[in-house]
Coordinates of C-alpha atoms in Angstrom, one line a residue:
M682 CA -5.1 -7.5 -13.1
G683 CA -2.0 -7.2 -10.9
A684 CA -3.1 -8.5 -7.5
S685 CA -1.3 -11.8 -7.8
R686 CA 1.9 -10.0 -8.9
L687 CA 1.8 -8.1 -5.6
G688 CA 1.6 -11.5 -3.8
V689 CA -2.1 -11.2 -3.0
A690 CA -4.0 -14.3 -3.7
M691 CA -7.1 -13.8 -5.9
P692 CA -9.9 -16.1 -4.9
N693 CA -11.7 -17.9 -7.8
A694 CA -15.0 -17.4 -6.2
G695 CA -16.2 -15.5 -3.2
P696 CA -15.4 -12.0 -1.9
K697 CA -12.8 -9.8 -3.4
P698 CA -9.6 -9.3 -1.5
R699 CA -9.4 -6.1 0.6
V700 CA -6.9 -3.3 0.4
V701 CA -6.5 -0.4 2.9
I702 CA -5.0 2.7 1.4
V703 CA -3.3 4.9 4.1
E704 CA -2.4 8.2 2.4
D705 CA -3.1 11.8 3.4
E706 CA -3.1 13.3 -0.1
S707 CA -6.6 13.0 -1.6
I708 CA -5.4 13.0 -5.3
I709 CA -3.2 9.9 -4.6
V710 CA -6.0 8.2 -2.6
D711 CA -8.5 8.8 -5.5
A712 CA -6.0 7.5 -8.1
I713 CA -5.3 4.3 -6.1
R714 CA -9.0 3.7 -5.3
A715 CA -9.8 4.1 -9.0
A716 CA -7.1 1.7 -10.0
F717 CA -7.9 -1.0 -7.4
S718 CA -11.7 -0.8 -7.0
E719 CA -12.4 -3.4 -9.7
E720 CA -10.3 -6.2 -8.1
F721 CA -10.4 -5.2 -4.4
I722 CA -12.7 -4.0 -1.7
V723 CA -11.1 -0.6 -1.0
H724 CA -10.9 1.1 2.4
T725 CA -9.1 4.4 2.9
A726 CA -7.7 6.3 5.7
N727 CA -5.9 9.7 5.8
S728 CA -3.9 9.5 9.0
G729 CA -1.8 6.9 10.8
P730 CA -4.2 6.2 13.7
E731 CA -7.2 5.9 11.3
G732 CA -5.2 3.6 9.0
L733 CA -4.1 1.4 11.9
Q734 CA -7.7 1.1 13.1
K735 CA -8.9 0.1 9.6
I736 CA -6.1 -2.4 9.1
L737 CA -6.9 -4.1 12.4
E738 CA -10.6 -4.0 11.7
F739 CA -10.6 -5.3 8.1
E740 CA -7.4 -7.4 8.1
P741 CA -6.8 -6.7 4.4
E742 CA -4.6 -8.7 2.1
L743 CA -2.8 -5.6 1.0
V744 CA -2.0 -2.2 2.6
I745 CA -0.6 0.7 0.6
L746 CA 1.0 2.8 3.2
D747 CA 2.4 6.3 3.0
V748 CA 5.5 6.8 5.1
M749 CA 4.8 10.4 6.0
L750 CA 1.4 10.6 7.7
P751 CA -0.2 12.9 10.3
H752 CA -0.4 11.8 13.9
L753 CA 1.4 8.5 13.5
N754 CA 3.9 7.9 10.7
G755 CA 3.9 5.0 8.4
M756 CA 6.9 3.3 10.0
E757 CA 5.0 3.1 13.3
V758 CA 1.8 1.9 11.7
C759 CA 3.9 -0.8 9.9
R760 CA 5.5 -1.9 13.2
Q761 CA 2.2 -2.1 15.0
V762 CA 0.6 -4.2 12.2
R763 CA 3.6 -6.6 12.3
E764 CA 3.3 -6.9 16.1
R765 CA -0.3 -8.0 15.5
F766 CA 0.3 -10.0 12.4
P767 CA 3.9 -11.3 12.5
D768 CA 3.1 -14.0 9.8
E769 CA 3.0 -11.3 7.1
R770 CA -0.3 -12.4 5.8
I771 CA -1.0 -8.7 5.3
R772 CA 1.3 -7.4 2.6
I773 CA 2.5 -3.8 3.0
L774 CA 3.6 -1.7 0.1
A775 CA 5.2 1.5 1.5
I776 CA 5.1 4.6 -0.7
T777 CA 6.7 8.0 -0.2
G778 CA 7.5 11.2 -2.1
Y779 CA 10.8 11.5 -0.2
P780 CA 12.7 8.2 -0.5
S781 CA 16.2 7.9 1.0
Q782 CA 18.3 4.9 1.9
E783 CA 17.5 5.6 5.6
I784 CA 13.8 5.5 5.0
V785 CA 14.1 2.3 3.0
R786 CA 16.1 0.7 5.8
Q787 CA 13.6 1.8 8.4
M788 CA 10.6 0.6 6.5
Q789 CA 12.2 -2.8 5.9
E790 CA 13.0 -3.1 9.6
A791 CA 9.4 -2.1 10.4
G792 CA 8.2 -5.0 8.3
A793 CA 7.2 -3.6 4.9
S794 CA 6.6 -6.5 2.5
Q795 CA 7.9 -4.7 -0.6
K796 CA 10.8 -2.4 -1.0
I797 CA 9.7 1.2 -0.7
A798 CA 8.2 2.7 -3.8
R799 CA 8.6 6.3 -4.9
R800 CA 5.3 8.0 -5.4
D801 CA 6.6 9.9 -8.4
R802 CA 7.4 6.6 -10.2
L803 CA 4.1 5.0 -9.1
F804 CA 1.9 7.9 -10.0
P805 CA 3.5 9.8 -12.8
R806 CA 0.2 10.1 -14.6
A807 CA -2.2 10.1 -11.7
N808 CA -4.0 13.3 -12.9
R809 CA -4.3 12.1 -16.5
R810 CA -4.8 8.3 -16.5
P811 CA -6.1 6.8 -13.3
A812 CA -7.3 3.7 -15.2
G813 CA -3.8 2.6 -15.9
L814 CA -2.6 3.1 -12.3
A815 CA -3.0 -0.4 -11.0
Q816 CA -0.6 -1.7 -13.7
I817 CA 1.9 1.1 -12.9
V818 CA 1.8 0.2 -9.2
V819 CA 2.2 -3.5 -9.9
E820 CA 5.0 -3.1 -12.4
N821 CA 7.0 -0.7 -10.2
A822 CA 6.5 -2.8 -7.0
V823 CA 7.7 -5.9 -8.8
R824 CA 10.6 -4.1 -10.5
E825 CA 11.8 -2.6 -7.2
E826 CA 11.5 -5.9 -5.5
E827 CA 13.6 -7.6 -8.2
E828 CA 16.4 -5.0 -7.9

């Protein structure tokens, strides 16, 4: 459910696609992990340097990347991933609790695959209904990309 709508090819047979979640708030990490663990092999990181290391190590099909991270922000992580993988085979969905036109512009310039997604729109029920989170993520990512 949802992976193909994010532009991630779902193989008919073989291993699940990989996602790296780079987010420093554990409640958000737990909600995303719960939502994606059925369809993806999930790796997590709670800082920019750790996230970059896991992205380079696992070469996931999808990265869910917080913009505001400790030690290395999401924009710089995105830039470094795009330097290594300019063909965009790794899709990057940027999320933030503090969206602004400037942040959207900077993340697009850094190479985010999707328009930036507001965490409060993606995770309005993260504490109450983590099972429905994957659908919320997909619907909001697609809706924002179409706007």
